[in-house]
mmCIF file of C-alpha atoms in Angstrom:
data_model
loop_
_atom_site.group_PDB
_atom_site.id
_atom_site.type_symbol
_atom_site.label_atom_id
_atom_site.label_comp_id
_atom_site.label_asym_id
_atom_site.label_seq_id
_atom_site.Cartn_x
_atom_site.Cartn_y
_atom_site.Cartn_z
ATOM 1 C CA MET A 1 -14.379 2.076 198.674
ATOM 2 C CA THR A 2 -14.031 4.807 196.121
ATOM 3 C CA ILE A 3 -16.645 5.374 193.405
ATOM 4 C CA LYS A 4 -15.421 6.925 190.189
ATOM 5 C CA PHE A 5 -17.660 8.538 187.621
ATOM 6 C CA SER A 6 -16.603 9.206 184.059
ATOM 7 C CA LEU A 7 -16.765 12.706 182.657
ATOM 8 C CA ASN A 8 -19.397 11.559 180.143
ATOM 9 C CA PHE A 9 -21.574 10.244 182.948
ATOM 10 C CA ILE A 10 -21.337 13.529 184.843
ATOM 11 C CA HIS A 11 -22.180 15.564 181.743
ATOM 12 C CA GLY A 12 -25.134 13.339 180.927
ATOM 13 C CA PHE A 13 -26.372 13.420 184.530
ATOM 14 C CA CYS A 14 -26.187 17.222 184.577
ATOM 15 C CA ARG A 15 -28.006 17.493 181.262
ATOM 16 C CA ALA A 16 -30.760 15.202 182.594
ATOM 17 C CA LEU A 17 -31.215 17.402 185.638
ATOM 18 C CA ASP A 18 -30.680 20.672 183.707
ATOM 19 C CA LEU A 19 -29.946 22.492 186.913
ATOM 20 C CA GLY A 20 -29.227 25.736 185.116
ATOM 21 C CA GLY A 21 -32.485 25.751 183.191
ATOM 22 C CA THR A 22 -30.643 26.247 179.946
ATOM 23 C CA LYS A 23 -32.967 24.185 177.723
ATOM 24 C CA ASP A 24 -33.973 26.159 174.636
ATOM 25 C CA TRP A 25 -37.588 25.375 173.919
ATOM 26 C CA PRO A 26 -39.034 26.022 170.461
ATOM 27 C CA LYS A 27 -41.444 28.889 170.077
ATOM 28 C CA ILE A 28 -44.888 27.262 170.128
ATOM 29 C CA VAL A 29 -47.029 30.299 170.788
ATOM 30 C CA ASP A 30 -49.282 31.246 167.872
ATOM 31 C CA ASP A 31 -48.075 28.475 165.584
ATOM 32 C CA ARG A 32 -51.574 27.656 164.409
ATOM 33 C CA ARG A 33 -50.650 28.267 160.774
ATOM 34 C CA ALA A 34 -47.711 25.867 160.982
ATOM 35 C CA ASP A 35 -49.939 23.250 162.611
ATOM 36 C CA TYR A 36 -52.588 23.772 159.934
ATOM 37 C CA GLU A 37 -50.044 23.328 157.145
ATOM 38 C CA ALA A 38 -48.582 20.199 158.739
ATOM 39 C CA ILE A 39 -52.012 18.541 159.228
ATOM 40 C CA ARG A 40 -53.102 19.550 155.754
ATOM 41 C CA GLY A 41 -49.942 17.985 154.343
ATOM 42 C CA ASP A 42 -50.615 14.794 156.266
ATOM 43 C CA TRP A 43 -54.132 14.526 154.896
ATOM 44 C CA GLU A 44 -52.875 15.290 151.403
ATOM 45 C CA ASN A 45 -50.553 12.293 151.709
ATOM 46 C CA VAL A 46 -53.469 10.145 152.880
ATOM 47 C CA ARG A 47 -55.543 11.276 149.920
ATOM 48 C CA ARG A 48 -52.752 10.437 147.483
ATOM 49 C CA ALA A 49 -52.273 6.978 149.027
ATOM 50 C CA ILE A 50 -56.007 6.210 148.819
ATOM 51 C CA ARG A 51 -56.188 7.393 145.213
ATOM 52 C CA LYS A 52 -53.157 5.317 144.300
ATOM 53 C CA GLU A 53 -54.495 2.164 145.916
ATOM 54 C CA THR A 54 -58.078 2.493 144.678
ATOM 55 C CA GLY A 55 -56.875 3.404 141.195
ATOM 56 C CA SER A 56 -55.069 0.089 140.962
ATOM 57 C CA LEU A 57 -58.325 -1.803 141.571
ATOM 58 C CA LYS A 58 -60.072 -2.982 138.455
ATOM 59 C CA SER A 59 -63.804 -3.467 138.402
ATOM 60 C CA PRO A 60 -64.877 -6.782 136.845
#
């Protein structure tokens, strides 16, 4: 019995194993400023959402 593998399967299998170690990882050293800006932006969005929702409430 002969087992045949498609070229796409072989490429995907090799990428999963990454035998050559060719994965390019992003530079994450000393990215505290970028993290700070991202977290600050997230909290700014939360603040805007809270203001929008509480502003639509009318006190009786």
